[in-house]
Amino acid sequence: MLVLSFLLSIGCSSGSGTGNTGGTGGTTNPGGTGGTTGQMTGGTTGSTGGTTGSSGGTGGTTASGGVTGSGGSSAGGAGGTPQGGTGGTTAHDPYTCSLVIGLFTTSQWFNGTNPGGASKTFLQQPGIDASKWEGKTQKYSYAEKWADPTNSVWSAAVTQPCATNSTTPDRVVFVGFSPYAPATDQDYAKYHPGGADQASWEATLNSVISTIKMKFPSVKAIDILTMGRAPNNMLCSNNNDPDTIIPAFEDAAFEAVAAASNGFVTVGPKYYVPDCNTSYIFANDSDYTTTGANALAVQIGTYYAAHP
């Protein structure tokens, strides 16, 4: 009896039970289109020991979500997913105001300018915060004009002004175009078609970038995009306008300018109209129909939803 009492006395005073260790959070699997979130298994409650057993183990932490994979390239007849280029910027908080500058065709997908404007614009795409985007677009606004700080294109009204920092954007998205054939614009003769070769394109783009930095010292990053492309980036049999395709030397110039910028300039997505028959509003022209503009708004919106 003395032994039994002694043992019971020890059990009641020490409470030696311990909790089980909580499970660890699942790991993130890299995803082609966004990693999957790791599973989390919480720890089980510790068993009670004696009268004052120790507390249960802590629950496992939740693994962070995977990083979205970059858009795969495709030049299929259905348009293809936009593909980003080189010269990417470093990690940053989302920009407070992104200014899109470009042409009439840019405004067709950006904010639905008619004729042929998108019925669901870039600004209405999932993941796009329209309060952080604005546009400055004008018909026949060649890259050479944007390179000239005194040109009237800079006086074009801003559409959809950003809710914050509208006059001091921290990112500019520039859609560059230089005609490969004589255009109807009366100012055409004043500008050498700078898109004639890679060296000319690089010089023009660098001038545009310098002018943007002068106009907006607040800018932290510049994206440079070409015009939209015909399916497969091949001339349609029913459209002889050379501006519907992007030559390899033009792409090379955009990449070279971005690569030399130390991350300040990024080549934006390549984007494609869905087909040759319903995408262009006029015969042998590069202006889009609503069908074509809708497709471009989706592609570019998808890219920038992942690059806010």
Coordinates of N, CA, C and O in Angstrom, one line a residue, residues 15-19 45-54:
G15 N 2.2 15.3 -14.4 CA 1.4 15.5 -15.7 C 2.4 15.5 -16.9 O 2.5 16.5 -17.6
S16 N 3.0 14.4 -17.2 CA 4.0 14.3 -18.2 C 3.5 14.1 -19.6 O 4.4 14.0 -20.5
G17 N 2.3 14.1 -20.0 CA 1.8 13.9 -21.4 C 2.2 15.0 -22.3 O 2.2 16.2 -21.9
T18 N 2.6 14.8 -23.5 CA 3.0 15.8 -24.4 C 2.1 15.8 -25.7 O 1.6 14.8 -26.1
G19 N 1.9 17.0 -26.3 CA 1.1 17.1 -27.5 C 1.8 16.6 -28.7 O 3.1 16.6 -28.8
T45 N -4.2 17.7 -31.2 CA -4.2 18.2 -29.8 C -3.4 17.2 -29.0 O -3.5 16.0 -29.0
G46 N -2.5 17.8 -28.2 CA -1.7 17.0 -27.3 C -2.5 16.2 -26.3 O -3.6 16.7 -25.8
S47 N -2.1 15.1 -25.9 CA -2.8 14.3 -24.9 C -2.6 14.9 -23.5 O -1.6 15.5 -23.2
T48 N -3.6 14.7 -22.7 CA -3.5 15.2 -21.3 C -2.7 14.3 -20.5 O -2.9 13.1 -20.4
G49 N -1.8 14.9 -19.8 CA -1.0 14.1 -18.9 C -1.3 14.4 -17.4 O -1.1 15.6 -17.0
G50 N -1.7 13.5 -16.7 CA -2.0 13.7 -15.2 C -3.0 14.8 -15.1 O -4.0 14.9 -15.9
T51 N -2.8 15.7 -14.1 CA -3.8 16.8 -13.9 C -3.4 18.0 -14.7 O -4.2 18.9 -15.0
T52 N -2.1 18.2 -15.1 CA -1.6 19.4 -15.8 C -0.8 19.0 -17.0 O 0.3 19.4 -17.2
G53 N -1.4 18.2 -17.9 CA -0.7 17.7 -19.1 C -0.3 18.9 -20.0 O -1.0 19.9 -20.0
S54 N 0.8 18.8 -20.7 CA 1.3 19.9 -21.6 C 0.3 20.1 -22.7 O -0.4 19.2 -23.1

